[in-house]
Short mmCIF file of C-alpha atoms in Angstrom, two decimals:
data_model
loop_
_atom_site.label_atom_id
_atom_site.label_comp_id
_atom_site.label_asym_id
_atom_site.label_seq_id
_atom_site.Cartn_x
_atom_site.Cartn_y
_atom_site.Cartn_z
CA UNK A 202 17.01 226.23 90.05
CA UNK A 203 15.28 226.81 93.30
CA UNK A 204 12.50 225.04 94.20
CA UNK A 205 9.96 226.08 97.00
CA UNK A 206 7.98 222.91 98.30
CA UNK A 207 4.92 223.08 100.09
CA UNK A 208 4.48 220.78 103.11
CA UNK A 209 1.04 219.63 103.80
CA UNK A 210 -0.38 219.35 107.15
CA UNK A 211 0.84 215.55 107.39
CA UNK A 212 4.29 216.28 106.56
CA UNK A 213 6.66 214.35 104.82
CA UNK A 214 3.60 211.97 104.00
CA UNK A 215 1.90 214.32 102.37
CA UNK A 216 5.20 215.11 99.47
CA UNK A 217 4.79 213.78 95.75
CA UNK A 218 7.71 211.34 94.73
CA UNK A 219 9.03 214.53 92.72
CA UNK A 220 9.10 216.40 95.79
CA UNK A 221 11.02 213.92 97.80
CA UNK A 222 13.49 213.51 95.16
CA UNK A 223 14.03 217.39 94.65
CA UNK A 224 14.56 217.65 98.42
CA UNK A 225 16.76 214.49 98.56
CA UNK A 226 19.16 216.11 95.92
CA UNK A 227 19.36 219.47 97.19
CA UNK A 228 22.75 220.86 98.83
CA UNK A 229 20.64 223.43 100.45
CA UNK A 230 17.14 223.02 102.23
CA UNK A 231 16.07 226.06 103.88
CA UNK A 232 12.98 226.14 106.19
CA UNK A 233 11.72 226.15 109.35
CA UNK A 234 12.89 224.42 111.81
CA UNK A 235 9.64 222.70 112.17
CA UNK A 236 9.93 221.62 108.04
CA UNK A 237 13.56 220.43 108.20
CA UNK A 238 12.63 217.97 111.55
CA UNK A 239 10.78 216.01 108.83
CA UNK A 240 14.48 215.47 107.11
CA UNK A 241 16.19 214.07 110.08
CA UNK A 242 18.49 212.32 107.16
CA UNK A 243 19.18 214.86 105.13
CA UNK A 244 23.35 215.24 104.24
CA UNK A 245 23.40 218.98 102.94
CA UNK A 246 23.29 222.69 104.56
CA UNK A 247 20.77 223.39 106.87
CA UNK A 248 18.96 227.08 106.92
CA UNK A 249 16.84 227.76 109.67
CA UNK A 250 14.18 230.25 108.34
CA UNK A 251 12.83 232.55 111.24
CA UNK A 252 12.50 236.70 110.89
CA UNK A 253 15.63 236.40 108.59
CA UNK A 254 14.39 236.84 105.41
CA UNK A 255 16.55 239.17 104.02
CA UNK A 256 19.69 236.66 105.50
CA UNK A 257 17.44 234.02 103.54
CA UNK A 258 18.15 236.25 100.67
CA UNK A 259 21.18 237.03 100.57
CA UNK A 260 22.44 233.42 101.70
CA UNK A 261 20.28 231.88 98.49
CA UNK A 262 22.16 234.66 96.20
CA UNK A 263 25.77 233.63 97.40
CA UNK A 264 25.04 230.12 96.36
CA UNK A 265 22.97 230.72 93.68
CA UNK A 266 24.71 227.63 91.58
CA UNK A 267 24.12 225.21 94.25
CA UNK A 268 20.72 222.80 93.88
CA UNK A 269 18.48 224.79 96.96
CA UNK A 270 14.87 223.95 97.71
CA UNK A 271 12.88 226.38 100.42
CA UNK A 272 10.08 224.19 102.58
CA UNK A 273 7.12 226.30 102.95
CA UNK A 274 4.15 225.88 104.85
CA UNK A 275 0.95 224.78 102.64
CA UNK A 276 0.66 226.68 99.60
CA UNK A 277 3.83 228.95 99.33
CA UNK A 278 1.97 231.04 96.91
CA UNK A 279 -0.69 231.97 99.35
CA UNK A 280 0.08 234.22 101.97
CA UNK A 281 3.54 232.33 101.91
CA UNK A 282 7.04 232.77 101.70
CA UNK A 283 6.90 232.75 97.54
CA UNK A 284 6.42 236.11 97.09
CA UNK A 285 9.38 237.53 99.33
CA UNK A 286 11.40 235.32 97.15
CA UNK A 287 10.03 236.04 93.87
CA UNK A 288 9.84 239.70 94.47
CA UNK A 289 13.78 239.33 95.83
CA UNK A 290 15.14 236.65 92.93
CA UNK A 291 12.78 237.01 90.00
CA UNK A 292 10.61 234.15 88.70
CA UNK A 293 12.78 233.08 86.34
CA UNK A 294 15.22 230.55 88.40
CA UNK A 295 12.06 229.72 90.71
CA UNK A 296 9.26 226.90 90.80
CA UNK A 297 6.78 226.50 93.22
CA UNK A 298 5.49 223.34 94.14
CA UNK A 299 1.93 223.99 96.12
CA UNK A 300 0.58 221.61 98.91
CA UNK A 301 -2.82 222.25 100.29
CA UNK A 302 -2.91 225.10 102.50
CA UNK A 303 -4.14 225.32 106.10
CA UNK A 304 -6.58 227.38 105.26
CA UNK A 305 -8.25 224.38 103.09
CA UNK A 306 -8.18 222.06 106.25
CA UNK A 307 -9.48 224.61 108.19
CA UNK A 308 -12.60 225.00 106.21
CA UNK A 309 -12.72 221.34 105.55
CA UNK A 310 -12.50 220.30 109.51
CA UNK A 311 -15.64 222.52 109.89
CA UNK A 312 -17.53 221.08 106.63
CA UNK A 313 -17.71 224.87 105.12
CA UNK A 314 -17.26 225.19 101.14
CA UNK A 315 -14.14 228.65 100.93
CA UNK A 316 -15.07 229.19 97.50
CA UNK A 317 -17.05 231.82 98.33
CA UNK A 318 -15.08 233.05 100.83
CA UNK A 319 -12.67 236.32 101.40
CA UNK A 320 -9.27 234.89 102.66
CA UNK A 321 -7.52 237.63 104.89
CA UNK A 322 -4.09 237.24 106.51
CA UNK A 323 -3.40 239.02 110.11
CA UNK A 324 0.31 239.59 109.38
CA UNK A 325 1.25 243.35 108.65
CA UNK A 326 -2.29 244.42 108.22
CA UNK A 327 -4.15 246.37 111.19
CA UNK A 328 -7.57 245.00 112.88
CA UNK A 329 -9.53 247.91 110.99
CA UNK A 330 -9.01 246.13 107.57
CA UNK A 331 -10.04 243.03 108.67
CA UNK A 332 -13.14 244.68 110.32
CA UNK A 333 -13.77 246.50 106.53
CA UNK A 334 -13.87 242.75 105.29
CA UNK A 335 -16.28 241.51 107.64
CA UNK A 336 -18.89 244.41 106.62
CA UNK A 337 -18.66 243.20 103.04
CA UNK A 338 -18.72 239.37 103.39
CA UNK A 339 -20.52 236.60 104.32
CA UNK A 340 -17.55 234.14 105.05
CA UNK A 341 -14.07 235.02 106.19
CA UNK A 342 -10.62 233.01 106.47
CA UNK A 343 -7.91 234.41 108.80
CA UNK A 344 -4.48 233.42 109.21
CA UNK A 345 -3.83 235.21 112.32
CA UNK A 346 -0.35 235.67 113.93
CA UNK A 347 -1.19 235.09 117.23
CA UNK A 348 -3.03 233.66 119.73
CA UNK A 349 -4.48 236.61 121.19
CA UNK A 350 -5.84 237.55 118.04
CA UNK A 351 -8.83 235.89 117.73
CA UNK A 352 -9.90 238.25 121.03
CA UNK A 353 -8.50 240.78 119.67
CA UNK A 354 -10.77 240.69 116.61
CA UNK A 355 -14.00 239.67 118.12
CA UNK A 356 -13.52 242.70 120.89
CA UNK A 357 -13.35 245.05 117.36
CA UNK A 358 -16.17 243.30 115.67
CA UNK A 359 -18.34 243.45 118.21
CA UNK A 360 -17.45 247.50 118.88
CA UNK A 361 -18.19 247.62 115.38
CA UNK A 362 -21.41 246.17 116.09
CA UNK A 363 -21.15 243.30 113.68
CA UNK A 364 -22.13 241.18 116.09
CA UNK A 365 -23.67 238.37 114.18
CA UNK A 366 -20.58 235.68 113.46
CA UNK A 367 -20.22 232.75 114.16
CA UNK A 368 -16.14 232.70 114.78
CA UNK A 369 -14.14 228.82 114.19
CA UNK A 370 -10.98 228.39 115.86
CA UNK A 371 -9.07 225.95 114.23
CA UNK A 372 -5.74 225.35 116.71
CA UNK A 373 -2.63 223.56 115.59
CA UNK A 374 -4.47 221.22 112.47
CA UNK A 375 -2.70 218.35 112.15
CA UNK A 376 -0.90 217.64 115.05
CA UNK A 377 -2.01 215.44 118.20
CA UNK A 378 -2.97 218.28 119.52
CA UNK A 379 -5.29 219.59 117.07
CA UNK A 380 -8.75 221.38 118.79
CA UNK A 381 -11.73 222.68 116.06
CA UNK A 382 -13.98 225.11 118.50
CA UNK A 383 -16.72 226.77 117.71
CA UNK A 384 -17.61 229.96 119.29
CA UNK A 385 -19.96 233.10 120.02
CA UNK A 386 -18.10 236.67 119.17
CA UNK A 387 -18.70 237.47 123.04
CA UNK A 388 -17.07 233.61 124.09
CA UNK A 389 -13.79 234.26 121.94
CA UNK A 390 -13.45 238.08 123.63
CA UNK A 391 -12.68 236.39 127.08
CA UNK A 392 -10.06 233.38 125.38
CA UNK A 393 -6.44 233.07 124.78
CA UNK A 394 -5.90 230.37 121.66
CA UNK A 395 -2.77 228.25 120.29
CA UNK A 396 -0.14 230.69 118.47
CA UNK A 397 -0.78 228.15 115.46
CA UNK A 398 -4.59 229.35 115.06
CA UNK A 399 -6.88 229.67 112.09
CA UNK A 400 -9.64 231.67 112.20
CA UNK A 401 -12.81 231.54 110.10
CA UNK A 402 -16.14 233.85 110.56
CA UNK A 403 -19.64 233.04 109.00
CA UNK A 404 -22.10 235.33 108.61
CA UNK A 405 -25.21 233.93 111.09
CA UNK A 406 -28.12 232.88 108.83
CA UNK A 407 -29.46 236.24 107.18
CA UNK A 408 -32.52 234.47 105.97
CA UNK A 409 -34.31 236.43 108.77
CA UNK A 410 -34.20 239.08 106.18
CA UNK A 411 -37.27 237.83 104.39
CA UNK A 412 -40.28 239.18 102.77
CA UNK A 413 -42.32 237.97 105.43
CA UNK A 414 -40.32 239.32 108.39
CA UNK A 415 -39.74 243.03 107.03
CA UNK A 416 -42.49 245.48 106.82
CA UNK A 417 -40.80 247.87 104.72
CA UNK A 418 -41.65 248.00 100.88
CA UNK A 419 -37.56 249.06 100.07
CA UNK A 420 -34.79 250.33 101.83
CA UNK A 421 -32.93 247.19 103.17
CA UNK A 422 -29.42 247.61 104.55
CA UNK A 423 -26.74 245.36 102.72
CA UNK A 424 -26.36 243.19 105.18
CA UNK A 425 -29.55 241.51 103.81
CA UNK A 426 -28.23 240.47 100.60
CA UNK A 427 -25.90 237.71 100.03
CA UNK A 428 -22.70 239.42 98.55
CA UNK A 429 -18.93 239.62 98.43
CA UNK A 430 -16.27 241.50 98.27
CA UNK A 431 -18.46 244.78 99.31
CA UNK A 432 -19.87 244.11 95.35
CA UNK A 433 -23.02 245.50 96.06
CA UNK A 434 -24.68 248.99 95.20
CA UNK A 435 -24.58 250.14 98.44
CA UNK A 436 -28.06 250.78 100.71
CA UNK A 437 -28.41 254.58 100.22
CA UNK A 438 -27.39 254.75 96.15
CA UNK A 439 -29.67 251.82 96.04
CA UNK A 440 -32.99 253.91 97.41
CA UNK A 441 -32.15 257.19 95.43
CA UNK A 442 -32.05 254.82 92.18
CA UNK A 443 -34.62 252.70 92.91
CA UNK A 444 -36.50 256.57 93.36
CA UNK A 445 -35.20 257.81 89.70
CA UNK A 446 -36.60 254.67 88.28
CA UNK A 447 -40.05 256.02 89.09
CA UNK A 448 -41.49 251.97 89.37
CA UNK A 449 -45.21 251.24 89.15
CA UNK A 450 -46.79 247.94 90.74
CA UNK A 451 -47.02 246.84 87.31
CA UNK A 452 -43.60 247.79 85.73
CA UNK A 453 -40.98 245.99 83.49
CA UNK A 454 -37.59 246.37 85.03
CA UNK A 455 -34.41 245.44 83.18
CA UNK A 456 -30.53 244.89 85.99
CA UNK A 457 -28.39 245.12 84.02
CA UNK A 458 -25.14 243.94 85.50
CA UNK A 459 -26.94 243.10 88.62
CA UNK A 460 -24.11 241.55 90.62
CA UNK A 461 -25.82 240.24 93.93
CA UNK A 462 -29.30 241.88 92.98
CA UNK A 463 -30.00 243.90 95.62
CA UNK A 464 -31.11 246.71 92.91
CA UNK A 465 -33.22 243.55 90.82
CA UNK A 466 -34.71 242.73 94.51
CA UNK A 467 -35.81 245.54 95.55
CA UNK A 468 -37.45 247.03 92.11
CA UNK A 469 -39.41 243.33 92.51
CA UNK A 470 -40.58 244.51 96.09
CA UNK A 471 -42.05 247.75 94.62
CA UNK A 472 -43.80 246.10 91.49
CA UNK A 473 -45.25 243.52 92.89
CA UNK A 474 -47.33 242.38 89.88
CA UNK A 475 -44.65 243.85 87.22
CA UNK A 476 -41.93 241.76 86.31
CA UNK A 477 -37.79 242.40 87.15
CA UNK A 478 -34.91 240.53 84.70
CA UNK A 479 -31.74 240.70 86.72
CA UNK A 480 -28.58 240.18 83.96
CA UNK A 481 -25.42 239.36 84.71
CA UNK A 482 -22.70 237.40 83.48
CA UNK A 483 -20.58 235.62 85.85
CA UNK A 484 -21.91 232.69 87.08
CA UNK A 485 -20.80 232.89 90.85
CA UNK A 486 -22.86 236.09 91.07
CA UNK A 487 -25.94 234.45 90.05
CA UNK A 488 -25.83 232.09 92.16
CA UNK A 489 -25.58 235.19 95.01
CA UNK A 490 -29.14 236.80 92.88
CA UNK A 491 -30.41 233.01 93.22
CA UNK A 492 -29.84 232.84 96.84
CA UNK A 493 -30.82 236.37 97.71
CA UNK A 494 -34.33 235.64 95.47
CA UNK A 495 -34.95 232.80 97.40
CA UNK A 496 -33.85 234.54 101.02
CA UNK A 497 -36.69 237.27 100.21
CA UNK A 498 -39.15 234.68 98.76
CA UNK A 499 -39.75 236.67 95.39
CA UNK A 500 -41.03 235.10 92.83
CA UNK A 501 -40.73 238.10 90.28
CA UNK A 502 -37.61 238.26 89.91
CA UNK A 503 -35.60 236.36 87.13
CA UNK A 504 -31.81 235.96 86.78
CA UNK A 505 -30.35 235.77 83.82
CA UNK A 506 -26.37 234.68 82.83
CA UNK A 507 -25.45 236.53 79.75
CA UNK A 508 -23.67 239.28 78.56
CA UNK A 509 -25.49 242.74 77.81
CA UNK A 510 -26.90 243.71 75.25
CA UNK A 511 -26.45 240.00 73.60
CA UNK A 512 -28.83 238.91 76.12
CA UNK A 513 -31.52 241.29 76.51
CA UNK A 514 -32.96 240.13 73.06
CA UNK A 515 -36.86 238.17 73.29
CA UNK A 516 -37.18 239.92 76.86
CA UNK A 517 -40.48 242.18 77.44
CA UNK A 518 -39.89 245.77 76.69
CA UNK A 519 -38.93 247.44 79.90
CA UNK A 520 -40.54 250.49 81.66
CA UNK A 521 -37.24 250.52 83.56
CA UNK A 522 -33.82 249.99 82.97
CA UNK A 523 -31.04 250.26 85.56
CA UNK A 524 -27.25 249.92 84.72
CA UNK A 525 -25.13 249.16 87.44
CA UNK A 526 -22.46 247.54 85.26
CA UNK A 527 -21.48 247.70 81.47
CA UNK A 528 -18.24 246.05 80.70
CA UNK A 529 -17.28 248.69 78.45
CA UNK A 530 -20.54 248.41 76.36
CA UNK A 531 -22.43 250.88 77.43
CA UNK A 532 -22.91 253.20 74.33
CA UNK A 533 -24.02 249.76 73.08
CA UNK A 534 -26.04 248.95 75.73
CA UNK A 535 -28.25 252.10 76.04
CA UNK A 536 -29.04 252.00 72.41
CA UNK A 537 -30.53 248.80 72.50
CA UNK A 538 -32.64 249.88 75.73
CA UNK A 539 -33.66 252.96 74.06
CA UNK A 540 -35.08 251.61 71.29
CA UNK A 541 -36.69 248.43 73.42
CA UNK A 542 -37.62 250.19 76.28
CA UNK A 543 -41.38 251.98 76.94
CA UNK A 544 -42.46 255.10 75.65
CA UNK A 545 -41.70 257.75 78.87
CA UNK A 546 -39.50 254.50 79.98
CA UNK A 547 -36.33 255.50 82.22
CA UNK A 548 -32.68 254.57 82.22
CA UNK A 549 -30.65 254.67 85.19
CA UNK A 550 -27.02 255.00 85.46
CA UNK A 551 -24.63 254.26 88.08
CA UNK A 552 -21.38 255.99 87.58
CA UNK A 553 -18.11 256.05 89.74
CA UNK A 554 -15.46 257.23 86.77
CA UNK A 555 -15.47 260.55 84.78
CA UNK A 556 -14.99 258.72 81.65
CA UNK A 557 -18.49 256.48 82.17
CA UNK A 558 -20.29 259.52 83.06
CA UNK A 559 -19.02 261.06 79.48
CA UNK A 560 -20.09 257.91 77.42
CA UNK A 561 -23.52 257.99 79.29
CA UNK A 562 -24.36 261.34 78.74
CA UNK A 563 -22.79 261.22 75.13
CA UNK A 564 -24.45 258.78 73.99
CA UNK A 565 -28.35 259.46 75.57
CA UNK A 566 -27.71 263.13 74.02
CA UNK A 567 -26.92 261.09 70.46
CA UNK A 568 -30.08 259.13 71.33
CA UNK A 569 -32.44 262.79 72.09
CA UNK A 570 -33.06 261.51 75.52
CA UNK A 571 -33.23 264.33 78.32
CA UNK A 572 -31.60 263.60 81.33
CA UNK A 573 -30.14 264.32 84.60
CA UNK A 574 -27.01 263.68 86.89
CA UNK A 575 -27.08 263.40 90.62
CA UNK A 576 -23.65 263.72 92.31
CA UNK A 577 -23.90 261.60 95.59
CA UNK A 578 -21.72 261.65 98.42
CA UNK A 579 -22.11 259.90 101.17
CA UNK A 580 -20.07 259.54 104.77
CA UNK A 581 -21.35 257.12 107.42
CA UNK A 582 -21.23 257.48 111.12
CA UNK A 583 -18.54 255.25 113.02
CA UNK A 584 -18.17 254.19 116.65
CA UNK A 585 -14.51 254.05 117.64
CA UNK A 586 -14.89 252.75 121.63
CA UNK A 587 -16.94 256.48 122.92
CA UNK A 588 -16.69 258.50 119.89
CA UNK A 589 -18.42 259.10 116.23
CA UNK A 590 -16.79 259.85 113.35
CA UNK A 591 -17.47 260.28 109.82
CA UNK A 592 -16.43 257.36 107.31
CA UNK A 593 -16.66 259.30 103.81
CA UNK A 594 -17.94 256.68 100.81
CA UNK A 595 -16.37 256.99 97.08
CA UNK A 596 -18.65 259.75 95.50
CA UNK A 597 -21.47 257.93 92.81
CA UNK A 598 -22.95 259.63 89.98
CA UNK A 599 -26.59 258.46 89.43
CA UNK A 600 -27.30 259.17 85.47
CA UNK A 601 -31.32 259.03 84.71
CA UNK A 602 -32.45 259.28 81.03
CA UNK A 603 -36.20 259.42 79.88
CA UNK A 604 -37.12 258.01 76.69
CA UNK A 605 -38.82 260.61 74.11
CA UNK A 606 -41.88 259.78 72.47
#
């Protein structure tokens, strides 16, 4: 059996009786050289784990009999050494014994909840994807690879003009010399940090995105809305739906699938004295509607956890229906919303796959309801230090139906 152990930021004090004793039997501990100073009494082979992975490798397969346990850093299953070995030696001879990861102290040293929060590592990935992460999130962990990178990612942020982090540098956690900073994107362009560096970005408070602060009756950019992982229908597709929907000050409007709301939001904005049911069914996305109802102080705007079309029964017939997300219900779906919705009422489809557009259109002919499809394409200018480029969007089919009779 090989075991993998992950050592906590305390070391050695921070191992479970069953971890001690695995290590304490073992003829071979690999690790760094870091992890096996914390077993200055330790009888068996030594392996010094540095770049050598593949020597790692090989060295585990020659001795593949003996009792071997790998120290790891944290969580070995997280950005850690676990999946060179399990993708190398199968799972079947392997168990991993987690610790808590850096990344946990690092949010906890700067009181920040990471459940919410995209976890990125620097190693083998270029700035550009971390950059793509930042447009798309609200909260960002890093596990950078060097100490220069910290710089090197607030210099591309800031190019990128996403200017409005606030960046946490979280050097060496655990030892004496441990220093939590906290730092402007222009501060951290001009600073050199610890090799051993974590770093963490937060979104600066978008709550200036408010009702009261934006004259504009739709049309927000995404940054507004609380979202993450870029699961958001996007600022332009947004507009030409919220257009097809053809909203009154007075209408019923059904989200179904409304993932951070921005759609449920914004059909609020336009009827102001109508009423707008956002639906979705996981729970950590209605907490995002919640948060973004309250940013823009709306107080027409209802989110409710459920599962379309279970859901949707007792709620006022819509004039409006938008479907940004069907788990494979929709033929389901858009019969119940035909025969709820609104004489005249409209159904709006958001569509990224072939085989969604065929069920939608399928089944709104098999319900007699005309309708149209609007192939969208769009590609968004990009600064790259004195030039502008195109970045092209996936294409989204926008799917409206009108209700006969």
């Amino acid at each position: 059996m090989i075991y993998i152990v992950g050592i906590g930021i305390n070391g050695e004090d921070d191992l479970s009786n069953k971890s001690l004793d695995i290590i304490k039997n073992s003829e071979i501990l690999f690790g760094g050289e870091r992890h096996l100073s914390y077993f200055p009494d330790f009888k068996g082979e030594r392996f010094v784990i540095k770049s050598n992975l593949k020597d790692v490798v090989h060295h585990i397969k020659k001795n593949i009999k003996k009792r071997i346990t790998v120290l790891a850093s944290g969580d070995p299953g997280f950005y850690g050494i676990a999946d060179y070995l399990i993708k190398n030696l199968g799972k079947e001879d392997i168990e991993i014994i987690p610790n808590i990861s850096s990344v946990q102290w690092a949010f906890a040293k700067i009181k920040e909840t990471w459940h919410d929060a995209e976890i990125v590592s620097s190693h083998g990935r270029d700035i550009e994807s971390i950059i793509e992460t930042a447009r798309h999130n609200n909260k960002i962990g890093i596990f950078t690879s060097s100490g220069d990178e910290p710089k090197k990612i607030a210099e591309a942020l800031i190019k990128s003009n996403l200017n409005n982090f606030t960046a946490h540098i979280c050097e060496n956690i655990g030892s004496p010399d441990e220093r939590i900073e906290s730092y402007s994107l222009k501060d951290i362009a001009a600073k050199t940090f610890s090799p051993l560096n974590i770093m963490i970005l937060i979104k600066n408070d978008t709550g200036a995105f408010n009702a009261e602060k934006l004259d504009s009756v739709f049309g927000f950019p995404d940054i507004c809305f609380s979202h993450s992982n870029g699961l958001i229908t996007k600022e332009e597709i947004r507009a030409i739906s919220l257009a097809k929907m053809r909203l009154r000050d007075d209408s019923v409007v059904w989200d179904i699938g409304a993932c951070s709301g921005s759609v449920a939001i914004e059909a609020g904005r336009i009827a102001k004295i109508g009423k707008v049911y956002a639906i979705e069914k996981k729970s950590e996305r209605i907490n995002q509607i919640k948060k973004n109802i309250e940013r823009f102080r709306i107080e027409n705007v209802e989110a409710i956890e459920g599962e379309a079309p279970d859901c949707l029964k007792g709620l006022p017939e819509p004039d409006a229906v938008f479907i940004g997300g069907s788990s494979g219900r929709l033929k389901t779906i858009l019969e119940v919303c035909s025969k709820s919705m609104k004489s005249k009422g409209r159904i709006i489809i958001n569509a990224i796959t072939l085989d969604t557009i065929k069920t939608a259109t399928d089944s709104l002919k098999w319900l007699n309801m005309p309708f149209e499809i609007v192939s969208v394409n769009i590609a968004k200018s990009k600064g790259i230090s004195d030039s502008i480029f195109f970045e092209a969007q996936n294409p989204v089919y926008i799917i409206s139906g009108v209700k006969n009779g």
